Amino acid sequence: MPHDNPLIALLVVGLGLAFILGTIANRLRTSLLVGYLMAGVVVGPFTPGFAADQALALQLAEVGVILLMFGVGLHFSVKDLMAVRAIAIPGAILQMAASILLGEGLGWLMGLSAGGGLVLGCALSIASTVVLMRGLQERRLVDSDAGRIAIGWLVIQDLVTVLILVLLPIIGPILGHSGAAHMGLRAILLMVGETLAKVAAFVLVMLLIGRRLIPALLHFIAHTGSRELFRLAVLAVALGVAFFAAELFGVSFALGAFVAGMVLSESQLSLRAAEETLPLRDAFAVLFFISVGMLFDPRVIVHEPLKLLGVLLVVLIGTPGVAFLLLRLFKRSWATSLTIAFGLAQIGEFSFILAGLGIGLGLVDHDVRDLILGAAILSIIINPLLFYLLKRYRPWIERRDGILPAAAVEPDAPVVMSRTELTQHAVLIGYGRVGRRVADGLRADGWPLLVIEAGEGTARGLEDSDVAVMTGNAANPAVLAAANIAGAKLVVVAIPDIFEAGQIVDQARTANPDVRIIARAHFDAEVPHLTRLGANLVVMGEEEIARSMLAQTEALTVRA
Ligand code: AMP
């Protein structure tokens, strides 16, 4: 009975539908997010049939935000944050101010009060952390220049939002036509001061105490040797710090979790901690998108198309336009500026919270919230398209930046990439712990070598050598085409992920029936899987380790 077990019903129906619609979205070659959002619309209260518990969905989504931001923090050090402050602080504040003004203007056109316009403007000025971070992670941009600025920008937006949430109940009624109790400037400044002081106190506590205590705790647990306890400890720290940050210091969950992660990022354990939270993070991120879909009332598209379009234009053109101009003013390249601007061209969780607050204060009614939700869901769906355009027109953008594409561009490729001129070469996929060693060997043997590596910066060590490098996901057909697999002699797939490795082997075999393909595996079942897809040789890491170990013991036995 769904109504007796609302949590189980939500998880089963929501995740089940997200899986089915996500698969369909994948088949249709659109973003998985579209599938998840649609699953939310289906289990939401505005469509017939089963309606899941909305309040529960929102809380679960919040857990997703916490884990996501904790993971982001783990990859981000205080130093990284300081390095981008000169651009992130003024950039985010000016962009938010401009977006709020645009929202006020739109609100005026729609006949809202000044207070109502302020709610609308604030809601439209803040990007969704989850959507932006997922976008960066999917494109492996987290460690890039654009990624670091975008994360710094997000942190500032988040801080300003905390301030807005505190100040809206005071400023809103003053702007509203109700002429409600005026509050003196002094009192407003006091509130701002108090909020900022609380945020500062939280950061200070984390830097002075958390920075020592949390890594020490995890080290202690790591030494117990129990993986289960370690996993639990990481979760307890991430959720615990986020919760107490919110309860004691009035900081958002997201910011609390981010700082918890950042404090840990200086410790050796951070990588392990990140891995432990990955599966949970992904599952909860899906729940986040389901919860957004649930809030959406599709009727708004029919009832208020013009207003919806106006709101959408602010999100899709206004905010990114302003961000782009500001970034160019800060002398960032076209490519970096466009990446960040497009990343900000969407709204999500904070906007819903603001809309809810606006309704509570009587500044806006439900129509405005529906518009904000409509714009959120549509902008989240459109966002991947913007990134697609960015890829499609990359050569044009790079020309603006003065970077000339190395060679002619494959005309029909869905993703434009400079095509290599190498033939009879070796293509090495993945330049990590395994790939690096393979690359050294192949170079020593005199192979003409092309490396495909997904992580920006990972292959940086190769830049000055004679080895050609392509940055991108090798599972993408356009990347493989640009590597001229059809003309290659050897393909070495040195990545650990079996799904991506399978896709790569399959595509490489189709493109070139004669090429020798050597692939990497970690489990017994992966060997026949990759062989079936066309690998000539699959090297099972664990087997090779065991073999080498045994070789050592044999030497001892002979001597004994
Ligand atoms: P390791 O497990 O240390 O050998 O690292 C694997 C390397 O492969 C990392 O540097 C990843 O960034 C890279 N990698 C993983 N998946 C892909 C992919 N689909 N395309 C290209 N590089 C990848």
Coordinates of C-alpha atoms and ligand atoms in Angstrom, one line a residue:
M1 CA 0.0 0.0 0.0
P2 CA 1.8 3.1 -1.2
H3 CA 0.1 5.4 1.4
D4 CA 1.2 3.3 4.3
N5 CA 4.8 3.4 3.2
P6 CA 5.3 6.7 1.5
L7 CA 9.1 6.6 1.6
I8 CA 9.3 3.1 0.1
A9 CA 6.7 4.0 -2.5
L10 CA 8.5 7.1 -3.5
L11 CA 11.8 5.3 -3.8
V12 CA 10.4 2.3 -5.7
V13 CA 8.1 4.2 -8.1
G14 CA 10.4 7.2 -8.5
L15 CA 13.6 5.4 -9.0
G16 CA 11.9 2.7 -11.1
L17 CA 10.3 5.3 -13.4
A18 CA 13.5 7.4 -13.5
F19 CA 15.3 4.3 -14.7
I20 CA 12.8 3.5 -17.4
L21 CA 12.5 7.1 -18.7
G22 CA 16.2 7.6 -18.3
T23 CA 16.8 4.6 -20.5
I24 CA 14.4 6.0 -23.1
A25 CA 16.1 9.4 -22.9
N26 CA 19.4 7.7 -23.5
R27 CA 18.0 5.8 -26.5
L28 CA 16.7 9.1 -27.9
R29 CA 20.2 10.6 -27.3
T30 CA 19.0 13.3 -25.0
S31 CA 20.2 14.0 -21.5
L32 CA 19.3 11.5 -18.8
L33 CA 18.1 14.5 -16.7
V34 CA 15.1 14.8 -19.1
G35 CA 14.1 11.2 -18.2
Y36 CA 14.5 11.9 -14.4
L37 CA 12.5 15.1 -14.6
M38 CA 9.7 13.4 -16.5
A39 CA 9.6 10.6 -14.0
G40 CA 9.1 13.3 -11.4
V41 CA 6.3 14.9 -13.4
V42 CA 4.6 11.5 -13.7
V43 CA 4.8 10.7 -9.9
G44 CA 3.9 14.3 -9.1
P45 CA 0.5 15.5 -7.9
F46 CA -0.4 17.3 -11.1
T47 CA -0.7 14.3 -13.3
P48 CA -3.2 11.5 -12.8
G49 CA -2.3 8.3 -11.1
F50 CA 0.1 7.7 -8.2
A51 CA 1.2 10.8 -6.4
A52 CA 4.3 10.5 -4.3
D53 CA 4.9 12.4 -1.1
Q54 CA 6.3 15.7 -2.1
A55 CA 7.7 16.8 1.2
L56 CA 9.6 13.6 1.5
A57 CA 11.0 13.9 -2.0
L58 CA 12.3 17.4 -1.2
Q59 CA 14.1 16.2 1.9
L60 CA 15.7 13.3 0.0
A61 CA 16.7 15.8 -2.7
E62 CA 18.4 17.8 0.0
V63 CA 20.5 14.8 1.0
G64 CA 21.5 14.6 -2.6
V65 CA 22.6 18.3 -2.6
I66 CA 24.6 17.6 0.6
L67 CA 26.5 14.6 -0.8
L68 CA 27.1 16.4 -4.0
M69 CA 28.5 19.5 -2.4
F70 CA 30.6 17.4 0.0
G71 CA 32.1 15.7 -3.1
V72 CA 32.8 19.0 -4.7
G73 CA 34.5 20.3 -1.5
L74 CA 36.7 17.2 -1.5
H75 CA 38.2 18.3 -4.8
F76 CA 38.5 21.9 -3.8
S77 CA 41.1 23.3 -1.4
V78 CA 41.0 26.6 0.4
K79 CA 43.8 27.6 -1.9
D80 CA 41.7 26.9 -5.0
L81 CA 38.9 29.1 -3.6
M82 CA 41.3 31.9 -2.8
A83 CA 42.7 31.7 -6.3
V84 CA 39.4 32.5 -7.9
R85 CA 38.1 35.0 -5.4
A86 CA 39.1 38.1 -7.4
I87 CA 36.8 37.1 -10.1
A88 CA 34.1 35.0 -8.4
I89 CA 33.2 37.5 -5.7
P90 CA 32.6 40.6 -7.9
G91 CA 31.4 38.4 -10.8
A92 CA 28.7 36.6 -8.8
I93 CA 27.5 39.7 -6.9
L94 CA 27.2 41.8 -10.1
Q95 CA 25.6 39.0 -12.0
M96 CA 23.0 38.5 -9.3
A97 CA 22.3 42.2 -9.0
A98 CA 21.8 42.4 -12.8
S99 CA 19.5 39.3 -12.8
I100 CA 17.5 40.7 -9.9
L101 CA 17.0 43.9 -11.9
L102 CA 15.9 42.0 -14.9
G103 CA 13.5 40.0 -12.7
E104 CA 12.1 43.3 -11.3
G105 CA 11.6 44.6 -14.8
L106 CA 9.8 41.5 -15.8
G107 CA 7.8 41.6 -12.6
W108 CA 6.8 45.1 -13.4
L109 CA 5.7 44.1 -16.9
M110 CA 3.7 41.3 -15.4
G111 CA 2.0 43.6 -12.9
L112 CA 3.7 42.4 -9.8
S113 CA 4.5 44.7 -6.8
A114 CA 8.1 45.8 -6.3
G115 CA 8.3 43.2 -3.5
G116 CA 6.9 40.5 -5.9
G117 CA 9.4 41.5 -8.6
L118 CA 12.2 41.2 -6.0
V119 CA 11.2 37.6 -5.2
L120 CA 11.1 36.8 -8.9
G121 CA 14.4 38.5 -9.6
C122 CA 16.1 36.8 -6.7
A123 CA 14.8 33.4 -7.7
L124 CA 16.0 33.9 -11.3
S125 CA 19.5 35.1 -10.2
I126 CA 20.6 31.8 -8.6
A127 CA 21.7 28.8 -10.5
S128 CA 21.1 25.3 -9.3
T129 CA 24.2 23.8 -7.7
V130 CA 23.2 20.2 -8.6
V131 CA 22.7 21.0 -12.3
L132 CA 25.9 23.0 -12.6
M133 CA 28.0 20.5 -10.8
R134 CA 26.6 17.6 -12.8
G135 CA 27.3 19.5 -16.0
L136 CA 30.9 20.1 -14.9
Q137 CA 31.3 16.5 -13.7
E138 CA 29.8 15.0 -16.8
R139 CA 32.2 17.0 -19.0
R140 CA 35.0 16.4 -16.6
L141 CA 35.5 20.2 -16.2
V142 CA 35.6 20.3 -12.4
D143 CA 39.4 20.6 -12.4
S144 CA 39.6 23.1 -15.2
D145 CA 40.0 26.8 -15.0
A146 CA 36.3 27.3 -16.0
G147 CA 35.3 24.7 -13.4
R148 CA 37.1 26.3 -10.5
I149 CA 35.7 29.8 -11.3
A150 CA 32.2 28.3 -11.7
I151 CA 32.5 26.6 -8.3
G152 CA 33.8 29.8 -6.6
W153 CA 30.9 31.7 -8.3
L154 CA 28.4 29.1 -6.9
V155 CA 29.8 29.5 -3.4
I156 CA 29.3 33.2 -3.6
Q157 CA 25.8 32.8 -5.0
D158 CA 25.1 30.5 -2.2
L159 CA 26.3 32.9 0.5
V160 CA 24.3 35.8 -1.1
T161 CA 21.3 33.5 -1.0
V162 CA 21.7 32.9 2.7
L163 CA 21.6 36.7 3.1
I164 CA 18.6 37.1 0.8
L165 CA 16.7 34.5 2.8
V166 CA 17.3 36.5 5.9
L167 CA 16.6 39.9 4.4
L168 CA 13.6 39.1 2.2
P169 CA 11.1 39.0 5.1
I170 CA 12.3 42.6 6.0
I171 CA 12.8 44.2 2.7
G172 CA 9.9 42.6 0.8
P173 CA 7.1 44.2 2.8
I174 CA 8.8 47.6 2.6
L175 CA 8.8 47.3 -1.2
G176 CA 5.3 45.7 -1.2
H177 CA 2.4 48.1 -1.6
S178 CA 1.1 47.1 1.8
G179 CA 3.2 49.7 3.4
A180 CA 4.0 47.2 6.2
A181 CA 6.1 48.1 9.2
H182 CA 9.1 50.0 8.0
M183 CA 12.4 48.9 9.5
G184 CA 15.2 51.3 9.9
L185 CA 18.4 51.0 7.9
R186 CA 20.2 50.4 11.2
A187 CA 18.1 47.3 11.9
I188 CA 18.7 46.0 8.4
L189 CA 22.4 46.4 8.6
L190 CA 22.3 44.7 12.0
M191 CA 20.6 41.7 10.4
V192 CA 23.1 41.6 7.6
G193 CA 26.0 41.9 10.1
E194 CA 24.5 39.1 12.2
T195 CA 24.1 36.7 9.2
L196 CA 27.6 37.4 8.0
A197 CA 29.0 36.9 11.4
K198 CA 27.3 33.5 11.7
V199 CA 28.8 32.4 8.4
A200 CA 32.2 33.7 9.4
A201 CA 31.9 31.9 12.7
F202 CA 31.0 28.6 11.0
V203 CA 34.0 28.9 8.6
L204 CA 36.3 29.8 11.4
V205 CA 35.1 26.8 13.5
M206 CA 35.6 24.5 10.6
L207 CA 39.1 25.9 9.7
L208 CA 40.3 25.9 13.3
I209 CA 38.7 22.8 14.8
G210 CA 37.2 20.9 11.9
R211 CA 40.3 20.9 9.9
R212 CA 42.1 19.0 12.6
L213 CA 39.3 17.0 14.1
I214 CA 37.7 15.6 10.9
P215 CA 40.9 14.2 9.2
A216 CA 42.0 12.9 12.6
L217 CA 38.8 11.1 13.1
L218 CA 38.9 9.5 9.6
H219 CA 42.5 8.5 10.1
F220 CA 41.6 6.8 13.3
I221 CA 38.7 4.9 11.6
A222 CA 40.8 4.0 8.6
H223 CA 43.3 2.3 11.0
T224 CA 40.6 0.1 12.3
G225 CA 40.7 -1.5 8.9
S226 CA 36.9 -1.6 8.6
R227 CA 35.7 -0.3 5.2
E228 CA 32.1 -0.3 6.5
L229 CA 33.0 1.9 9.4
F230 CA 35.0 4.2 7.2
R231 CA 32.1 4.6 4.8
L232 CA 29.8 5.3 7.7
A233 CA 32.2 7.9 9.2
V234 CA 32.4 9.8 5.9
L235 CA 28.6 9.9 5.6
A236 CA 28.2 10.9 9.2
V237 CA 30.7 13.8 8.7
A238 CA 29.2 15.0 5.5
L239 CA 25.6 14.9 6.8
G240 CA 26.5 15.9 10.3
V241 CA 28.4 19.1 9.4
A242 CA 25.8 20.2 6.9
F243 CA 23.0 19.7 9.4
F244 CA 24.8 21.5 12.2
A245 CA 25.9 24.3 9.9
A246 CA 22.2 24.9 9.1
E247 CA 20.9 24.5 12.6
L248 CA 23.5 26.4 14.5
F249 CA 24.9 28.9 12.0
G250 CA 22.0 29.4 9.6
V251 CA 24.2 28.4 6.7
S252 CA 22.7 26.4 3.9
F253 CA 23.1 22.6 3.8
A254 CA 25.0 22.9 0.6
L255 CA 27.5 25.4 1.9
G256 CA 28.0 23.4 5.1
A257 CA 28.7 20.2 3.2
F258 CA 31.0 22.0 0.8
V259 CA 33.1 23.4 3.6
A260 CA 33.2 19.9 5.3
G261 CA 34.5 18.5 2.1
M262 CA 37.0 21.3 1.6
V263 CA 38.4 20.8 5.1
L264 CA 39.0 17.2 4.3
S265 CA 40.5 17.9 0.9
E266 CA 43.9 18.5 2.3
S267 CA 44.1 15.0 3.8
Q268 CA 45.3 12.0 2.0
L269 CA 42.1 10.3 2.8
S270 CA 40.0 12.6 0.7
L271 CA 40.1 10.5 -2.4
R272 CA 38.9 7.4 -0.5
A273 CA 36.2 9.5 1.1
A274 CA 35.1 10.7 -2.3
E275 CA 34.8 7.2 -3.6
E276 CA 32.8 6.0 -0.7
T277 CA 30.1 8.6 -1.2
L278 CA 29.9 8.2 -5.0
P279 CA 27.1 5.6 -5.3
L280 CA 24.9 7.2 -2.8
R281 CA 25.5 10.6 -4.3
D282 CA 24.4 9.5 -7.7
A283 CA 21.2 7.8 -6.4
F284 CA 20.3 10.9 -4.4
A285 CA 21.0 13.2 -7.3
V286 CA 18.4 11.3 -9.3
L287 CA 16.0 11.9 -6.5
F288 CA 16.7 15.5 -6.7
F289 CA 15.6 15.7 -10.3
I290 CA 12.5 13.6 -9.5
S291 CA 11.6 16.1 -6.8
V292 CA 11.9 19.0 -9.2
G293 CA 9.7 17.2 -11.7
M294 CA 7.1 16.6 -9.0
L295 CA 6.7 20.3 -8.2
F296 CA 6.0 21.1 -11.8
D297 CA 2.5 21.8 -13.0
P298 CA 2.5 21.3 -16.8
R299 CA -0.7 23.5 -17.2
V300 CA 1.4 26.6 -16.8
I301 CA 2.8 26.1 -20.3
V302 CA -0.8 26.4 -21.7
H303 CA -2.1 29.0 -19.4
E304 CA 0.8 31.5 -19.2
P305 CA 3.0 30.9 -22.3
L306 CA 4.1 34.5 -22.7
K307 CA 5.0 35.0 -19.0
L308 CA 6.8 31.7 -19.0
L309 CA 8.8 32.7 -22.1
G310 CA 9.7 36.0 -20.4
V311 CA 11.0 34.2 -17.3
L312 CA 12.8 31.7 -19.4
L313 CA 14.5 34.4 -21.4
V314 CA 15.9 36.0 -18.2
V315 CA 17.3 32.6 -17.2
L316 CA 18.6 31.5 -20.6
I317 CA 19.8 34.8 -22.0
G318 CA 19.8 37.5 -19.3
T319 CA 21.8 35.8 -16.6
P320 CA 24.3 34.0 -18.9
G321 CA 24.6 37.2 -21.0
V322 CA 25.6 39.3 -18.0
A323 CA 27.9 36.6 -16.7
F324 CA 29.6 36.3 -20.1
L325 CA 30.2 40.1 -20.3
L326 CA 31.6 40.2 -16.8
L327 CA 33.9 37.3 -17.4
R328 CA 35.2 38.9 -20.6
L329 CA 35.7 42.1 -18.7
F330 CA 37.8 40.0 -16.3
K331 CA 39.9 39.0 -19.4
R332 CA 38.8 35.3 -19.4
S333 CA 38.9 33.5 -22.8
W334 CA 35.8 33.1 -24.9
A335 CA 35.8 29.4 -24.2
T336 CA 36.0 29.8 -20.4
S337 CA 33.5 32.6 -20.3
L338 CA 30.9 30.7 -22.4
T339 CA 31.4 27.5 -20.4
I340 CA 30.7 29.3 -17.1
A341 CA 27.9 31.5 -18.6
F342 CA 26.1 28.4 -20.0
G343 CA 26.6 26.6 -16.7
L344 CA 24.7 29.4 -15.0
A345 CA 21.8 29.4 -17.5
Q346 CA 19.5 27.4 -15.3
I347 CA 17.7 27.6 -12.0
G348 CA 16.7 25.0 -9.4
E349 CA 16.5 24.3 -5.7
F350 CA 17.3 27.8 -4.3
S351 CA 14.7 29.4 -6.6
F352 CA 12.0 27.1 -5.3
I353 CA 12.9 27.9 -1.7
L354 CA 12.8 31.6 -2.5
A355 CA 9.5 31.3 -4.3
G356 CA 8.1 29.4 -1.3
L357 CA 9.3 32.1 1.0
G358 CA 7.7 34.8 -1.2
I359 CA 4.4 33.1 -1.0
G360 CA 4.7 32.8 2.7
L361 CA 5.3 36.5 3.0
G362 CA 2.4 37.3 0.7
L363 CA 4.6 39.0 -1.9
V364 CA 3.8 36.6 -4.8
D365 CA 1.1 34.1 -5.4
H366 CA 1.1 30.5 -6.6
D367 CA 1.2 31.6 -10.3
V368 CA 4.6 33.2 -9.9
R369 CA 5.9 30.0 -8.2
D370 CA 4.5 27.9 -11.1
L371 CA 6.3 30.2 -13.6
I372 CA 9.6 29.8 -11.6
L373 CA 9.1 26.0 -11.5
G374 CA 8.3 25.9 -15.2
A375 CA 11.4 28.0 -16.1
A376 CA 13.5 25.7 -13.8
I377 CA 12.4 22.5 -15.4
L378 CA 12.7 23.9 -19.0
S379 CA 16.0 25.5 -18.3
I380 CA 17.4 22.2 -16.9
I381 CA 16.2 20.4 -20.0
I382 CA 17.7 23.1 -22.3
N383 CA 21.0 23.4 -20.5
P384 CA 22.7 20.3 -22.0
L385 CA 21.8 21.7 -25.5
L386 CA 23.8 24.9 -24.7
F387 CA 26.8 22.8 -23.9
Y388 CA 26.3 20.9 -27.1
L389 CA 26.4 24.1 -29.0
L390 CA 29.5 25.1 -27.2
K391 CA 31.2 21.9 -28.4
R392 CA 29.7 22.2 -31.9
Y393 CA 31.2 25.7 -32.4
R394 CA 34.4 25.1 -30.5
P395 CA 36.7 25.8 -33.4
W396 CA 34.9 29.1 -34.0
I397 CA 35.2 30.0 -30.4
E398 CA 38.9 28.9 -30.3
R399 CA 39.6 31.1 -33.3
R400 CA 38.2 34.0 -31.2
D401 CA 40.7 33.1 -28.5
G402 CA 43.5 32.9 -31.0
I403 CA 43.8 29.1 -30.8
L404 CA 44.0 27.7 -34.3
P405 CA 42.6 24.2 -34.8
A406 CA 45.5 21.9 -35.6
A407 CA 44.0 20.1 -38.6
A408 CA 41.0 19.9 -40.8
V409 CA 37.7 19.2 -39.0
E410 CA 35.6 16.2 -39.6
P411 CA 32.6 17.8 -41.3
D412 CA 29.8 15.4 -40.3
A413 CA 31.0 14.6 -36.8
P414 CA 28.4 15.5 -34.2
V415 CA 31.1 16.9 -31.9
V416 CA 33.7 18.9 -33.7
M417 CA 37.3 17.9 -33.0
S418 CA 40.5 18.3 -34.8
R419 CA 41.3 15.1 -36.6
T420 CA 44.7 13.5 -36.2
E421 CA 46.9 13.0 -39.1
L422 CA 48.6 10.0 -37.7
T423 CA 48.2 6.6 -39.4
Q424 CA 49.5 3.1 -38.5
H425 CA 49.7 4.5 -35.0
A426 CA 48.9 3.3 -31.5
V427 CA 45.9 4.9 -29.7
L428 CA 46.1 4.8 -25.9
I429 CA 43.0 5.5 -24.0
G430 CA 43.4 6.7 -20.4
Y431 CA 46.6 8.2 -19.1
G432 CA 46.3 7.2 -15.4
R433 CA 48.3 4.7 -13.4
V434 CA 48.1 2.1 -16.1
G435 CA 48.1 4.3 -19.2
R436 CA 51.2 6.2 -18.1
R437 CA 53.3 3.1 -17.9
V438 CA 52.0 1.8 -21.2
A439 CA 52.7 5.1 -22.8
D440 CA 56.3 5.0 -21.7
G441 CA 56.8 1.6 -23.1
L442 CA 55.2 2.4 -26.4
R443 CA 57.3 5.5 -26.8
A444 CA 60.4 3.6 -26.0
D445 CA 59.5 1.1 -28.7
G446 CA 59.1 4.0 -31.2
W447 CA 55.3 3.8 -31.8
P448 CA 53.7 6.9 -33.2
L449 CA 51.3 7.5 -30.2
L450 CA 48.1 9.3 -29.7
V451 CA 46.7 9.5 -26.1
I452 CA 43.0 10.1 -25.4
E453 CA 42.5 11.2 -21.8
A454 CA 39.2 12.5 -20.3
G455 CA 40.6 14.5 -17.4
E456 CA 41.7 18.0 -18.4
G457 CA 45.1 18.5 -17.0
T458 CA 45.8 14.8 -16.5
A459 CA 47.7 14.5 -19.7
R460 CA 49.4 17.9 -19.2
G461 CA 52.7 16.1 -18.6
L462 CA 52.7 15.0 -22.2
E463 CA 52.2 18.5 -23.7
D464 CA 55.9 19.1 -24.4
S465 CA 56.6 15.6 -25.7
D466 CA 56.1 14.3 -29.2
V467 CA 53.0 12.4 -28.2
A468 CA 49.7 13.7 -29.5
V469 CA 47.0 14.2 -26.9
M470 CA 43.2 14.5 -27.2
T471 CA 41.1 15.6 -24.3
G472 CA 37.7 13.9 -24.2
N473 CA 35.7 10.8 -23.4
A474 CA 36.9 8.1 -25.7
A475 CA 33.4 6.5 -25.6
N476 CA 32.2 9.4 -27.7
P477 CA 32.2 8.3 -31.3
A478 CA 33.4 11.7 -32.5
V479 CA 36.5 11.5 -30.3
L480 CA 37.3 8.0 -31.6
A481 CA 36.8 9.2 -35.2
A482 CA 39.1 12.1 -34.7
A483 CA 41.7 9.7 -33.4
N484 CA 41.6 7.9 -36.7
I485 CA 40.9 4.5 -35.3
A486 CA 40.2 3.3 -38.9
G487 CA 43.9 4.0 -39.8
A488 CA 45.4 2.8 -36.5
K489 CA 47.4 -0.4 -35.9
L490 CA 46.9 -0.7 -32.1
V491 CA 44.3 0.4 -29.6
V492 CA 45.1 0.1 -25.8
V493 CA 42.1 0.7 -23.6
A494 CA 43.6 1.4 -20.3
I495 CA 40.6 2.7 -18.3
P496 CA 39.0 0.9 -15.4
D497 CA 35.3 1.5 -16.2
I498 CA 33.9 -1.6 -17.9
F499 CA 30.9 0.1 -19.5
E500 CA 32.9 2.8 -21.2
A501 CA 35.7 0.3 -22.1
G502 CA 33.0 -2.0 -23.7
Q503 CA 31.6 0.9 -25.8
I504 CA 35.1 1.9 -26.9
V505 CA 36.1 -1.6 -27.8
D506 CA 32.9 -2.1 -29.7
Q507 CA 33.2 1.1 -31.7
A508 CA 36.9 0.6 -32.4
R509 CA 36.2 -2.9 -33.7
T510 CA 33.4 -1.7 -36.0
A511 CA 35.6 1.1 -37.3
N512 CA 38.6 -1.1 -38.0
P513 CA 38.3 -4.9 -38.2
D514 CA 42.0 -5.4 -38.4
V515 CA 43.3 -3.2 -35.5
R516 CA 44.7 -5.0 -32.5
I517 CA 42.8 -4.1 -29.4
I518 CA 44.2 -4.7 -25.9
A519 CA 41.8 -3.9 -23.0
R520 CA 42.0 -3.7 -19.2
A521 CA 39.7 -5.5 -16.8
H522 CA 39.3 -6.0 -13.1
F523 CA 36.8 -8.8 -12.8
D524 CA 36.6 -12.3 -14.3
A525 CA 33.3 -11.7 -16.0
E526 CA 34.7 -8.6 -17.8
V527 CA 37.2 -10.6 -19.8
P528 CA 34.7 -12.6 -22.0
H529 CA 32.5 -9.4 -22.2
L530 CA 35.3 -7.3 -23.7
T531 CA 36.5 -10.2 -25.9
R532 CA 33.0 -10.7 -27.3
L533 CA 32.9 -7.0 -28.2
G534 CA 36.1 -7.3 -30.2
A535 CA 39.2 -7.1 -27.9
N536 CA 42.0 -9.3 -29.1
L537 CA 43.5 -9.5 -25.6
V538 CA 42.0 -8.6 -22.2
V539 CA 44.5 -8.1 -19.3
M540 CA 42.9 -8.7 -16.0
G541 CA 44.7 -6.5 -13.5
E542 CA 44.1 -8.7 -10.4
E543 CA 45.3 -11.8 -12.2
E544 CA 48.5 -10.0 -13.3
I545 CA 49.2 -8.9 -9.8
A546 CA 48.7 -12.4 -8.4
R547 CA 50.9 -13.8 -11.2
S548 CA 53.7 -11.4 -10.3
M549 CA 53.3 -12.1 -6.6
L550 CA 53.5 -15.9 -7.2
A551 CA 56.6 -15.4 -9.4
Q552 CA 58.3 -14.0 -6.4
T553 CA 57.3 -16.9 -4.1
E554 CA 58.5 -19.4 -6.8
A555 CA 61.9 -17.9 -6.7
L556 CA 62.0 -18.5 -3.0
T557 CA 60.8 -22.0 -3.2
V558 CA 63.5 -22.9 -5.7
R559 CA 66.1 -21.5 -3.4
A560 CA 64.7 -23.2 -0.3
Ligands
AMP1 P1 43.9 4.8 -13.7 O1 42.7 4.0 -13.2 O2 44.7 5.4 -12.6 O3 44.7 4.0 -14.7 O4 43.3 6.0 -14.5 C1 42.4 5.9 -15.6 C2 42.5 7.1 -16.5 O5 41.7 7.0 -17.6 C3 42.2 8.4 -15.7 O6 43.2 9.4 -16.0 C4 40.8 8.8 -16.4 O7 40.7 10.2 -16.5 C5 41.0 8.2 -17.8 N1 39.7 7.8 -18.4 C6 38.7 7.2 -17.7 N2 37.6 7.0 -18.6 C7 38.0 7.6 -19.8 C8 37.3 7.7 -21.0 N3 36.1 7.2 -21.2 N4 38.0 8.3 -22.0 C9 39.3 8.8 -21.8 N5 39.9 8.7 -20.7 C10 39.3 8.1 -19.6

